[in-house]
Amino acid sequence: MNKDFLCLTDWSRDELEQIFNLTRELKDKQKRGEAHHLLKGKTLAMIFEKSSTRTRVSFEVGMFQLGGHALFLSSSNTQMGRGEPIKDTGRVMSRYVDGIMIRTFSQAAVEELARCSEIPIINGLTDSYHPCQVMADLFTVSEHRDNWRDLTYCWIGDGNNMAHSWINAAAVFGFELRIATPHGYAPDAQIIERAREMGARITLTQRPVEAAEGAHILNTDVWASMGQESEQRERAEAFRDFQINQALLDYAAPDSLVLHCLPAHRDEEITDEVMEGPHSIIFDEAENRLHVQKAIMATLMG
C-alpha cells in the first residue's frame, strides 16, 4: 500500500474502498460515542501555505478524536516562509512527527516533500489536486446511493484542481464523468489523457445542459479560486451561464444530488435555493471531510 496520499491515481480502487470501509466504521463509532484512538501518541504536522477553514479544523479535530495531536504550521511563521528548502523541512519533520499534511500551491513541492520524508505525506490541497475532498464527496454519495459507482457525475464550472480530482476518481472507480467548462477554462489535457488511458469515460463540453442532462450527481466550485481574485470580474463574465440552479437541475435525473466543496459564493456558481434545497447534500459532504481524513490518517499512520 502507498505510504503517501498525494493523488487518487496513486491508489487502486480496492485500496480506496478499504478507506471508505474504515470511514464508515470510524463514523459509526463517533456517532455512538465510542473511543477510536487508533493514533494514540502520534503527531501530525499541518503545513499551510494556503488559508483554510474545513481542512484545518477537520484534520486537527480528526487527530484529536484518533487520540493523537496536530500541530498547525503556517509558512509565515516557519522557516519555509524564509526560503528553507522543502526537502530540508521533510527530513527534519521526519524526525519529529509521524505524518505531514500540507496545503500549498505546487503539486511538485508536495511530491518532493514525499520523496525526502520518511513519514506519510497527505495532500491537503494543491493547485493541481484535492484528493481528500473528492474522497469525502464520493463517500457522501455512497451514503445516499448504494449504486454510487454506476451513476453519472457532472462537473459544472472551472477546470481546476477539483475537476482534476474528479477526473482521477473517474479513472479509478470507472463511473461516467461529464465536464462543462467555458472556452479557455478546460481541465489540463494531460490529466484527461492519462485518465482516459486508464479507461476513464469522460465527456467534455461547453454546454452545462449537455453535461447535466440525466445526470445523477451535479458538482461545482467557486469561479475564482484562491490566487485568482484579480480575475474575478473576467471569470464572472465567462462563467455566468455555468451556474447550478433549479433550471439546470430540471435537466438532471429526478433524484439527482448536488455537491459543492465549499466555500460557496451563493447565487454565483450555485443558487441559494439549490444549496438549501432537497437535492443538496453539501453539508453532509463537508462533515465527511472529518471522517474520511481520519480513515486516511489511520491507514497511513496507524
PDB file of C-alpha atoms in Angstrom:
ATOM      1  CA  MET A   1       0.000   0.000   0.000  1.00  0.00           C
ATOM      2  CA  ASN A   2       1.195   3.532  -0.809  1.00  0.00           C
ATOM      3  CA  LYS A   3       2.758   5.388   2.120  1.00  0.00           C
ATOM      4  CA  ASP A   4       1.561   8.803   0.906  1.00  0.00           C
ATOM      5  CA  PHE A   5      -1.788  10.270  -0.159  1.00  0.00           C
ATOM      6  CA  LEU A   6      -0.862  12.702  -2.925  1.00  0.00           C
ATOM      7  CA  CYS A   7      -3.168  11.854  -5.838  1.00  0.00           C
ATOM      8  CA  LEU A   8      -6.038   9.378  -6.240  1.00  0.00           C
ATOM      9  CA  THR A   9      -4.457   7.594  -9.192  1.00  0.00           C
ATOM     10  CA  ASP A  10      -1.556   6.546  -6.939  1.00  0.00           C
ATOM     11  CA  TRP A  11      -4.031   4.186  -5.250  1.00  0.00           C
ATOM     12  CA  SER A  12      -6.054   1.239  -6.516  1.00  0.00           C
ATOM     13  CA  ARG A  13      -9.826   1.053  -6.405  1.00  0.00           C
ATOM     14  CA  ASP A  14      -9.673  -1.689  -3.755  1.00  0.00           C
ATOM     15  CA  GLU A  15      -7.338   0.370  -1.552  1.00  0.00           C
ATOM     16  CA  LEU A  16      -9.582   3.443  -1.735  1.00  0.00           C
ATOM     17  CA  GLU A  17     -12.664   1.373  -0.992  1.00  0.00           C
ATOM     18  CA  GLN A  18     -10.872  -0.003   2.073  1.00  0.00           C
ATOM     19  CA  ILE A  19     -10.525   3.613   3.211  1.00  0.00           C
ATOM     20  CA  PHE A  20     -14.276   4.069   2.689  1.00  0.00           C
ATOM     21  CA  ASN A  21     -14.950   0.952   4.780  1.00  0.00           C
ATOM     22  CA  LEU A  22     -12.783   2.292   7.596  1.00  0.00           C
ATOM     23  CA  THR A  23     -14.511   5.676   7.263  1.00  0.00           C
ATOM     24  CA  ARG A  24     -17.894   4.021   7.899  1.00  0.00           C
ATOM     25  CA  GLU A  25     -16.511   2.196  10.914  1.00  0.00           C
ATOM     26  CA  LEU A  26     -14.952   5.302  12.450  1.00  0.00           C
ATOM     27  CA  LYS A  27     -18.005   7.451  11.739  1.00  0.00           C
ATOM     28  CA  ASP A  28     -20.273   4.881  13.389  1.00  0.00           C
ATOM     29  CA  LYS A  29     -18.005   4.734  16.435  1.00  0.00           C
ATOM     30  CA  GLN A  30     -18.046   8.504  16.776  1.00  0.00           C
ATOM     31  CA  LYS A  31     -21.823   8.677  16.457  1.00  0.00           C
ATOM     32  CA  ARG A  32     -22.131   6.043  19.221  1.00  0.00           C
ATOM     33  CA  GLY A  33     -19.659   7.942  21.384  1.00  0.00           C
ATOM     34  CA  GLU A  34     -17.103   5.107  21.304  1.00  0.00           C
ATOM     35  CA  ALA A  35     -13.406   5.898  21.574  1.00  0.00           C
ATOM     36  CA  HIS A  36     -11.333   5.044  18.499  1.00  0.00           C
ATOM     37  CA  HIS A  37      -7.796   6.049  19.436  1.00  0.00           C
ATOM     38  CA  LEU A  38      -6.044   4.411  16.507  1.00  0.00           C
ATOM     39  CA  LEU A  39      -3.308   7.063  16.533  1.00  0.00           C
ATOM     40  CA  LYS A  40      -2.744   7.391  20.268  1.00  0.00           C
ATOM     41  CA  GLY A  41       0.555   9.149  20.892  1.00  0.00           C
ATOM     42  CA  LYS A  42       1.011  10.065  17.221  1.00  0.00           C
ATOM     43  CA  THR A  43       1.566  13.599  15.934  1.00  0.00           C
ATOM     44  CA  LEU A  44       0.596  15.205  12.619  1.00  0.00           C
ATOM     45  CA  ALA A  45       2.299  18.364  11.352  1.00  0.00           C
ATOM     46  CA  MET A  46      -0.098  20.509   9.297  1.00  0.00           C
ATOM     47  CA  ILE A  47       1.729  22.850   6.919  1.00  0.00           C
ATOM     48  CA  PHE A  48      -0.413  25.634   5.467  1.00  0.00           C
ATOM     49  CA  GLU A  49       0.755  27.869   2.638  1.00  0.00           C
ATOM     50  CA  LYS A  50      -2.890  28.436   1.664  1.00  0.00           C
ATOM     51  CA  SER A  51      -5.605  29.565   4.050  1.00  0.00           C
ATOM     52  CA  SER A  52      -8.246  27.093   5.152  1.00  0.00           C
ATOM     53  CA  THR A  53     -11.333  26.507   7.248  1.00  0.00           C
ATOM     54  CA  ARG A  54     -12.509  22.928   6.670  1.00  0.00           C
ATOM     55  CA  THR A  55      -9.066  21.416   6.056  1.00  0.00           C
ATOM     56  CA  ARG A  56      -7.527  22.756   9.240  1.00  0.00           C
ATOM     57  CA  VAL A  57     -10.481  22.051  11.510  1.00  0.00           C
ATOM     58  CA  SER A  58     -11.198  18.578  10.134  1.00  0.00           C
ATOM     59  CA  PHE A  59      -7.592  17.378  10.326  1.00  0.00           C
ATOM     60  CA  GLU A  60      -6.996  18.889  13.765  1.00  0.00           C
ATOM     61  CA  VAL A  61     -10.226  17.548  15.233  1.00  0.00           C
ATOM     62  CA  GLY A  62      -9.665  14.230  13.471  1.00  0.00           C
ATOM     63  CA  MET A  63      -6.257  13.731  15.057  1.00  0.00           C
ATOM     64  CA  PHE A  64      -7.709  14.560  18.485  1.00  0.00           C
ATOM     65  CA  GLN A  65     -10.510  12.021  18.023  1.00  0.00           C
ATOM     66  CA  LEU A  66      -7.959   9.406  16.929  1.00  0.00           C
ATOM     67  CA  GLY A  67      -6.034  10.015  20.166  1.00  0.00           C
ATOM     68  CA  GLY A  68      -3.208  11.953  18.561  1.00  0.00           C
ATOM     69  CA  HIS A  69      -2.099  15.559  18.290  1.00  0.00           C
ATOM     70  CA  ALA A  70      -1.932  18.029  15.388  1.00  0.00           C
ATOM     71  CA  LEU A  71       0.470  20.959  15.006  1.00  0.00           C
ATOM     72  CA  PHE A  72      -0.525  23.974  12.889  1.00  0.00           C
ATOM     73  CA  LEU A  73       2.418  25.349  10.906  1.00  0.00           C
ATOM     74  CA  SER A  74       1.984  28.382   8.686  1.00  0.00           C
ATOM     75  CA  SER A  75       4.610  29.322   6.116  1.00  0.00           C
ATOM     76  CA  SER A  76       4.518  32.849   7.538  1.00  0.00           C
ATOM     77  CA  ASN A  77       5.832  31.702  10.926  1.00  0.00           C
ATOM     78  CA  THR A  78       8.160  28.857   9.950  1.00  0.00           C
ATOM     79  CA  GLN A  79      11.493  28.733   8.171  1.00  0.00           C
ATOM     80  CA  MET A  80       9.742  27.608   4.972  1.00  0.00           C
ATOM     81  CA  GLY A  81       8.481  31.173   4.688  1.00  0.00           C
ATOM     82  CA  ARG A  82      12.101  32.366   4.767  1.00  0.00           C
ATOM     83  CA  GLY A  83      13.226  30.067   1.983  1.00  0.00           C
ATOM     84  CA  GLU A  84      14.196  26.815   3.713  1.00  0.00           C
ATOM     85  CA  PRO A  85      14.131  24.086   1.029  1.00  0.00           C
ATOM     86  CA  ILE A  86      11.170  21.760   1.348  1.00  0.00           C
ATOM     87  CA  LYS A  87      13.497  18.761   1.282  1.00  0.00           C
ATOM     88  CA  ASP A  88      15.174  20.042   4.462  1.00  0.00           C
ATOM     89  CA  THR A  89      11.788  20.555   6.099  1.00  0.00           C
ATOM     90  CA  GLY A  90      10.815  16.996   5.189  1.00  0.00           C
ATOM     91  CA  ARG A  91      13.992  15.490   6.610  1.00  0.00           C
ATOM     92  CA  VAL A  92      13.684  17.377   9.881  1.00  0.00           C
ATOM     93  CA  MET A  93       9.957  16.778  10.317  1.00  0.00           C
ATOM     94  CA  SER A  94      10.502  13.060   9.739  1.00  0.00           C
ATOM     95  CA  ARG A  95      12.475  13.041  12.997  1.00  0.00           C
ATOM     96  CA  TYR A  96       9.821  14.922  14.974  1.00  0.00           C
ATOM     97  CA  VAL A  97       6.365  13.817  13.853  1.00  0.00           C
ATOM     98  CA  ASP A  98       4.551  10.783  12.453  1.00  0.00           C
ATOM     99  CA  GLY A  99       2.948  12.378   9.413  1.00  0.00           C
ATOM    100  CA  ILE A 100       2.569  15.645   7.486  1.00  0.00           C
ATOM    101  CA  MET A 101      -0.493  17.157   5.878  1.00  0.00           C
ATOM    102  CA  ILE A 102       0.401  20.006   3.532  1.00  0.00           C
ATOM    103  CA  ARG A 103      -1.894  22.530   1.838  1.00  0.00           C
ATOM    104  CA  THR A 104       0.065  24.500  -0.718  1.00  0.00           C
ATOM    105  CA  PHE A 105       0.292  25.683  -4.315  1.00  0.00           C
ATOM    106  CA  SER A 106       2.624  23.342  -6.182  1.00  0.00           C
ATOM    107  CA  GLN A 107       1.965  19.627  -6.634  1.00  0.00           C
ATOM    108  CA  ALA A 108       5.667  19.237  -7.446  1.00  0.00           C
ATOM    109  CA  ALA A 109       6.532  20.621  -3.996  1.00  0.00           C
ATOM    110  CA  VAL A 110       4.277  18.058  -2.316  1.00  0.00           C
ATOM    111  CA  GLU A 111       5.846  15.258  -4.340  1.00  0.00           C
ATOM    112  CA  GLU A 112       9.331  16.476  -3.419  1.00  0.00           C
ATOM    113  CA  LEU A 113       8.323  16.570   0.248  1.00  0.00           C
ATOM    114  CA  ALA A 114       7.157  12.966  -0.047  1.00  0.00           C
ATOM    115  CA  ARG A 115      10.418  11.871  -1.693  1.00  0.00           C
ATOM    116  CA  CYS A 116      12.516  13.463   1.030  1.00  0.00           C
ATOM    117  CA  SER A 117      10.396  12.356   4.006  1.00  0.00           C
ATOM    118  CA  GLU A 118      10.398   9.040   5.822  1.00  0.00           C
ATOM    119  CA  ILE A 119       6.849   9.597   7.105  1.00  0.00           C
ATOM    120  CA  PRO A 120       3.469   9.697   5.316  1.00  0.00           C
ATOM    121  CA  ILE A 121       2.574  12.876   3.422  1.00  0.00           C
ATOM    122  CA  ILE A 122      -1.059  13.836   2.826  1.00  0.00           C
ATOM    123  CA  ASN A 123      -2.026  16.316   0.119  1.00  0.00           C
ATOM    124  CA  GLY A 124      -4.464  18.723   1.776  1.00  0.00           C
ATOM    125  CA  LEU A 125      -4.780  20.688  -1.500  1.00  0.00           C
ATOM    126  CA  THR A 126      -2.574  21.909  -4.316  1.00  0.00           C
ATOM    127  CA  ASP A 127      -3.298  23.877  -7.468  1.00  0.00           C
ATOM    128  CA  SER A 128      -3.421  20.518  -9.274  1.00  0.00           C
ATOM    129  CA  TYR A 129      -5.391  18.199  -6.976  1.00  0.00           C
ATOM    130  CA  HIS A 130      -7.600  17.991  -3.890  1.00  0.00           C
ATOM    131  CA  PRO A 131      -7.800  14.225  -3.258  1.00  0.00           C
ATOM    132  CA  CYS A 132      -9.150  14.346   0.298  1.00  0.00           C
ATOM    133  CA  GLN A 133     -12.112  16.440  -0.852  1.00  0.00           C
ATOM    134  CA  VAL A 134     -13.138  14.134  -3.689  1.00  0.00           C
ATOM    135  CA  MET A 135     -12.880  11.147  -1.331  1.00  0.00           C
ATOM    136  CA  ALA A 136     -15.293  12.901   1.038  1.00  0.00           C
ATOM    137  CA  ASP A 137     -17.556  13.707  -1.924  1.00  0.00           C
ATOM    138  CA  LEU A 138     -17.726  10.111  -3.119  1.00  0.00           C
ATOM    139  CA  PHE A 139     -18.176   8.730   0.381  1.00  0.00           C
ATOM    140  CA  THR A 140     -21.114  11.113   0.854  1.00  0.00           C
ATOM    141  CA  VAL A 141     -22.719   9.950  -2.384  1.00  0.00           C
ATOM    142  CA  SER A 142     -22.236   6.337  -1.248  1.00  0.00           C
ATOM    143  CA  GLU A 143     -24.221   7.113   1.914  1.00  0.00           C
ATOM    144  CA  HIS A 144     -27.138   8.320  -0.182  1.00  0.00           C
ATOM    145  CA  ARG A 145     -26.936   5.943  -3.152  1.00  0.00           C
ATOM    146  CA  ASP A 146     -25.888   2.280  -2.921  1.00  0.00           C
ATOM    147  CA  ASN A 147     -25.141   2.208  -6.654  1.00  0.00           C
ATOM    148  CA  TRP A 148     -22.790   5.194  -6.479  1.00  0.00           C
ATOM    149  CA  ARG A 149     -20.197   3.565  -8.782  1.00  0.00           C
ATOM    150  CA  ASP A 150     -22.798   3.263 -11.561  1.00  0.00           C
ATOM    151  CA  LEU A 151     -24.059   6.842 -11.507  1.00  0.00           C
ATOM    152  CA  THR A 152     -23.383   9.633 -13.996  1.00  0.00           C
ATOM    153  CA  TYR A 153     -21.470  12.538 -12.460  1.00  0.00           C
ATOM    154  CA  CYS A 154     -21.101  16.008 -13.909  1.00  0.00           C
ATOM    155  CA  TRP A 155     -18.827  18.928 -13.128  1.00  0.00           C
ATOM    156  CA  ILE A 156     -20.058  22.418 -13.968  1.00  0.00           C
ATOM    157  CA  GLY A 157     -17.566  25.297 -13.886  1.00  0.00           C
ATOM    158  CA  ASP A 158     -13.819  25.732 -13.784  1.00  0.00           C
ATOM    159  CA  GLY A 159     -11.381  23.019 -14.910  1.00  0.00           C
ATOM    160  CA  ASN A 160      -9.480  23.423 -11.661  1.00  0.00           C
ATOM    161  CA  ASN A 161      -7.908  21.159  -9.033  1.00  0.00           C
ATOM    162  CA  MET A 162     -11.314  19.762  -8.080  1.00  0.00           C
ATOM    163  CA  ALA A 163     -12.131  18.965 -11.704  1.00  0.00           C
ATOM    164  CA  HIS A 164      -8.758  17.222 -11.967  1.00  0.00           C
ATOM    165  CA  SER A 165      -9.512  15.192  -8.846  1.00  0.00           C
ATOM    166  CA  TRP A 166     -12.877  14.137 -10.277  1.00  0.00           C
ATOM    167  CA  ILE A 167     -11.136  13.086 -13.485  1.00  0.00           C
ATOM    168  CA  ASN A 168      -8.775  10.912 -11.444  1.00  0.00           C
ATOM    169  CA  ALA A 169     -11.707   9.483  -9.500  1.00  0.00           C
ATOM    170  CA  ALA A 170     -13.439   8.547 -12.749  1.00  0.00           C
ATOM    171  CA  ALA A 171     -10.275   6.747 -13.831  1.00  0.00           C
ATOM    172  CA  VAL A 172     -10.006   4.760 -10.597  1.00  0.00           C
ATOM    173  CA  PHE A 173     -13.681   3.956  -9.943  1.00  0.00           C
ATOM    174  CA  GLY A 174     -14.944   3.761 -13.524  1.00  0.00           C
ATOM    175  CA  PHE A 175     -18.040   5.965 -13.368  1.00  0.00           C
ATOM    176  CA  GLU A 176     -19.102   8.269 -16.212  1.00  0.00           C
ATOM    177  CA  LEU A 177     -17.996  11.892 -15.827  1.00  0.00           C
ATOM    178  CA  ARG A 178     -19.167  14.869 -17.846  1.00  0.00           C
ATOM    179  CA  ILE A 179     -17.344  18.194 -17.552  1.00  0.00           C
ATOM    180  CA  ALA A 180     -18.805  21.513 -18.702  1.00  0.00           C
ATOM    181  CA  THR A 181     -16.420  24.467 -18.728  1.00  0.00           C
ATOM    182  CA  PRO A 182     -16.333  27.768 -20.613  1.00  0.00           C
ATOM    183  CA  HIS A 183     -13.961  28.138 -23.553  1.00  0.00           C
ATOM    184  CA  GLY A 184     -10.427  28.544 -22.252  1.00  0.00           C
ATOM    185  CA  TYR A 185     -11.130  27.022 -18.834  1.00  0.00           C
ATOM    186  CA  ALA A 186     -10.978  23.298 -19.611  1.00  0.00           C
ATOM    187  CA  PRO A 187      -9.059  20.910 -17.332  1.00  0.00           C
ATOM    188  CA  ASP A 188      -5.433  20.032 -18.017  1.00  0.00           C
ATOM    189  CA  ALA A 189      -5.284  17.990 -21.227  1.00  0.00           C
ATOM    190  CA  GLN A 190      -2.519  15.713 -19.920  1.00  0.00           C
ATOM    191  CA  ILE A 191      -4.571  14.776 -16.853  1.00  0.00           C
ATOM    192  CA  ILE A 192      -7.540  13.941 -19.086  1.00  0.00           C
ATOM    193  CA  GLU A 193      -5.375  11.908 -21.452  1.00  0.00           C
ATOM    194  CA  ARG A 194      -3.809   9.927 -18.612  1.00  0.00           C
ATOM    195  CA  ALA A 195      -7.248   9.200 -17.132  1.00  0.00           C
ATOM    196  CA  ARG A 196      -8.583   8.035 -20.487  1.00  0.00           C
ATOM    197  CA  GLU A 197      -5.589   5.726 -20.855  1.00  0.00           C
ATOM    198  CA  MET A 198      -6.710   4.188 -17.547  1.00  0.00           C
ATOM    199  CA  GLY A 199     -10.177   3.666 -19.005  1.00  0.00           C
ATOM    200  CA  ALA A 200     -11.979   6.761 -17.749  1.00  0.00           C
ATOM    201  CA  ARG A 201     -15.223   7.692 -19.518  1.00  0.00           C
ATOM    202  CA  ILE A 202     -15.038  11.485 -19.743  1.00  0.00           C
ATOM    203  CA  THR A 203     -17.108  13.850 -21.872  1.00  0.00           C
ATOM    204  CA  LEU A 204     -16.007  17.472 -22.309  1.00  0.00           C
ATOM    205  CA  THR A 205     -18.486  20.146 -23.333  1.00  0.00           C
ATOM    206  CA  GLN A 206     -19.020  23.899 -23.191  1.00  0.00           C
ATOM    207  CA  ARG A 207     -22.765  23.440 -22.623  1.00  0.00           C
ATOM    208  CA  PRO A 208     -23.850  22.898 -18.998  1.00  0.00           C
ATOM    209  CA  VAL A 209     -27.199  21.447 -20.099  1.00  0.00           C
ATOM    210  CA  GLU A 210     -25.415  18.742 -22.095  1.00  0.00           C
ATOM    211  CA  ALA A 211     -23.427  17.735 -19.017  1.00  0.00           C
ATOM    212  CA  ALA A 212     -26.411  17.860 -16.659  1.00  0.00           C
ATOM    213  CA  GLU A 213     -28.972  16.049 -18.810  1.00  0.00           C
ATOM    214  CA  GLY A 214     -29.970  12.871 -16.995  1.00  0.00           C
ATOM    215  CA  ALA A 215     -27.008  13.164 -14.595  1.00  0.00           C
ATOM    216  CA  HIS A 216     -27.303  11.833 -11.061  1.00  0.00           C
ATOM    217  CA  ILE A 217     -24.660  13.995  -9.371  1.00  0.00           C
ATOM    218  CA  LEU A 218     -24.039  17.698 -10.088  1.00  0.00           C
ATOM    219  CA  ASN A 219     -20.945  19.336  -8.674  1.00  0.00           C
ATOM    220  CA  THR A 220     -19.302  22.759  -8.822  1.00  0.00           C
ATOM    221  CA  ASP A 221     -16.816  25.115  -7.182  1.00  0.00           C
ATOM    222  CA  VAL A 222     -16.213  28.847  -6.982  1.00  0.00           C
ATOM    223  CA  TRP A 223     -15.452  30.576 -10.262  1.00  0.00           C
ATOM    224  CA  ALA A 224     -12.258  32.210  -8.924  1.00  0.00           C
ATOM    225  CA  SER A 225     -10.149  30.090  -6.580  1.00  0.00           C
ATOM    226  CA  MET A 226      -7.503  31.282  -4.131  1.00  0.00           C
ATOM    227  CA  GLY A 227      -4.882  33.269  -6.005  1.00  0.00           C
ATOM    228  CA  GLN A 228      -7.299  34.176  -8.818  1.00  0.00           C
ATOM    229  CA  GLU A 229      -9.058  37.062  -7.090  1.00  0.00           C
ATOM    230  CA  SER A 230      -7.746  39.552  -9.665  1.00  0.00           C
ATOM    231  CA  GLU A 231      -9.606  37.571 -12.348  1.00  0.00           C
ATOM    232  CA  GLN A 232     -12.946  37.703 -10.528  1.00  0.00           C
ATOM    233  CA  ARG A 233     -14.686  40.125 -12.891  1.00  0.00           C
ATOM    234  CA  GLU A 234     -13.387  38.396 -16.036  1.00  0.00           C
ATOM    235  CA  ARG A 235     -14.354  34.990 -14.712  1.00  0.00           C
ATOM    236  CA  ALA A 236     -17.809  36.145 -13.629  1.00  0.00           C
ATOM    237  CA  GLU A 237     -18.486  37.094 -17.239  1.00  0.00           C
ATOM    238  CA  ALA A 238     -17.070  33.842 -18.646  1.00  0.00           C
ATOM    239  CA  PHE A 239     -18.940  31.618 -16.172  1.00  0.00           C
ATOM    240  CA  ARG A 240     -22.293  33.407 -15.967  1.00  0.00           C
ATOM    241  CA  ASP A 241     -24.099  30.535 -17.754  1.00  0.00           C
ATOM    242  CA  PHE A 242     -22.356  27.874 -15.644  1.00  0.00           C
ATOM    243  CA  GLN A 243     -24.464  28.157 -12.519  1.00  0.00           C
ATOM    244  CA  ILE A 244     -26.123  25.211 -10.789  1.00  0.00           C
ATOM    245  CA  ASN A 245     -29.676  26.472 -10.400  1.00  0.00           C
ATOM    246  CA  GLN A 246     -33.149  24.981 -10.475  1.00  0.00           C
ATOM    247  CA  ALA A 247     -33.398  25.363 -14.237  1.00  0.00           C
ATOM    248  CA  LEU A 248     -30.270  23.242 -14.695  1.00  0.00           C
ATOM    249  CA  LEU A 249     -31.461  20.710 -12.103  1.00  0.00           C
ATOM    250  CA  ASP A 250     -34.605  20.214 -14.147  1.00  0.00           C
ATOM    251  CA  TYR A 251     -32.440  18.590 -16.853  1.00  0.00           C
ATOM    252  CA  ALA A 252     -30.820  16.158 -14.383  1.00  0.00           C
ATOM    253  CA  ALA A 253     -32.236  12.897 -13.045  1.00  0.00           C
ATOM    254  CA  PRO A 254     -35.277  13.469 -10.789  1.00  0.00           C
ATOM    255  CA  ASP A 255     -33.393  12.138  -7.755  1.00  0.00           C
ATOM    256  CA  SER A 256     -30.148  13.971  -8.548  1.00  0.00           C
ATOM    257  CA  LEU A 257     -27.833  15.127  -5.780  1.00  0.00           C
ATOM    258  CA  VAL A 258     -25.800  18.334  -5.607  1.00  0.00           C
ATOM    259  CA  LEU A 259     -22.281  18.730  -4.232  1.00  0.00           C
ATOM    260  CA  HIS A 260     -20.069  21.755  -3.566  1.00  0.00           C
ATOM    261  CA  CYS A 261     -16.665  21.576  -1.849  1.00  0.00           C
ATOM    262  CA  LEU A 262     -17.173  24.978  -0.133  1.00  0.00           C
ATOM    263  CA  PRO A 263     -16.724  27.821   0.471  1.00  0.00           C
ATOM    264  CA  ALA A 264     -19.570  28.786  -1.849  1.00  0.00           C
ATOM    265  CA  HIS A 265     -20.391  32.147  -3.362  1.00  0.00           C
ATOM    266  CA  ARG A 266     -24.122  31.794  -3.182  1.00  0.00           C
ATOM    267  CA  ASP A 267     -26.014  32.958  -6.253  1.00  0.00           C
ATOM    268  CA  GLU A 268     -22.841  32.902  -8.325  1.00  0.00           C
ATOM    269  CA  GLU A 269     -21.762  29.332  -9.144  1.00  0.00           C
ATOM    270  CA  ILE A 270     -24.733  27.895  -7.228  1.00  0.00           C
ATOM    271  CA  THR A 271     -28.006  29.437  -6.133  1.00  0.00           C
ATOM    272  CA  ASP A 272     -29.052  29.770  -2.533  1.00  0.00           C
ATOM    273  CA  GLU A 273     -32.246  27.905  -3.482  1.00  0.00           C
ATOM    274  CA  VAL A 274     -30.319  24.828  -4.626  1.00  0.00           C
ATOM    275  CA  MET A 275     -27.886  24.872  -1.690  1.00  0.00           C
ATOM    276  CA  GLU A 276     -30.783  24.857   0.751  1.00  0.00           C
ATOM    277  CA  GLY A 277     -32.983  22.600  -1.364  1.00  0.00           C
ATOM    278  CA  PRO A 278     -33.822  18.867  -1.165  1.00  0.00           C
ATOM    279  CA  HIS A 279     -31.169  17.828  -3.700  1.00  0.00           C
ATOM    280  CA  SER A 280     -28.278  19.305  -1.710  1.00  0.00           C
ATOM    281  CA  ILE A 281     -26.001  17.030   0.311  1.00  0.00           C
ATOM    282  CA  ILE A 282     -23.389  19.754   0.624  1.00  0.00           C
ATOM    283  CA  PHE A 283     -23.226  19.854   4.412  1.00  0.00           C
ATOM    284  CA  ASP A 284     -23.123  16.066   4.719  1.00  0.00           C
ATOM    285  CA  GLU A 285     -20.210  16.338   2.302  1.00  0.00           C
ATOM    286  CA  ALA A 286     -18.490  18.945   4.492  1.00  0.00           C
ATOM    287  CA  GLU A 287     -18.914  16.781   7.599  1.00  0.00           C
ATOM    288  CA  ASN A 288     -17.438  13.782   5.846  1.00  0.00           C
ATOM    289  CA  ARG A 289     -14.131  15.558   5.322  1.00  0.00           C
ATOM    290  CA  LEU A 290     -13.577  14.756   9.007  1.00  0.00           C
ATOM    291  CA  HIS A 291     -14.478  11.080   8.797  1.00  0.00           C
ATOM    292  CA  VAL A 292     -12.686  10.310   5.515  1.00  0.00           C
ATOM    293  CA  GLN A 293      -9.496  12.074   6.571  1.00  0.00           C
ATOM    294  CA  LYS A 294      -9.484  10.174   9.854  1.00  0.00           C
ATOM    295  CA  ALA A 295      -9.555   6.970   7.830  1.00  0.00           C
ATOM    296  CA  ILE A 296      -6.759   8.225   5.576  1.00  0.00           C
ATOM    297  CA  MET A 297      -4.597   9.187   8.561  1.00  0.00           C
ATOM    298  CA  ALA A 298      -5.290   5.902  10.347  1.00  0.00           C
ATOM    299  CA  THR A 299      -4.441   3.959   7.175  1.00  0.00           C
ATOM    300  CA  LEU A 300      -1.150   5.784   6.644  1.00  0.00           C
ATOM    301  CA  MET A 301      -0.026   6.419  10.227  1.00  0.00           C
ATOM    302  CA  GLY A 302      -1.613   3.579  12.197  1.00  0.00           C
TER     303      GLY A 302
END
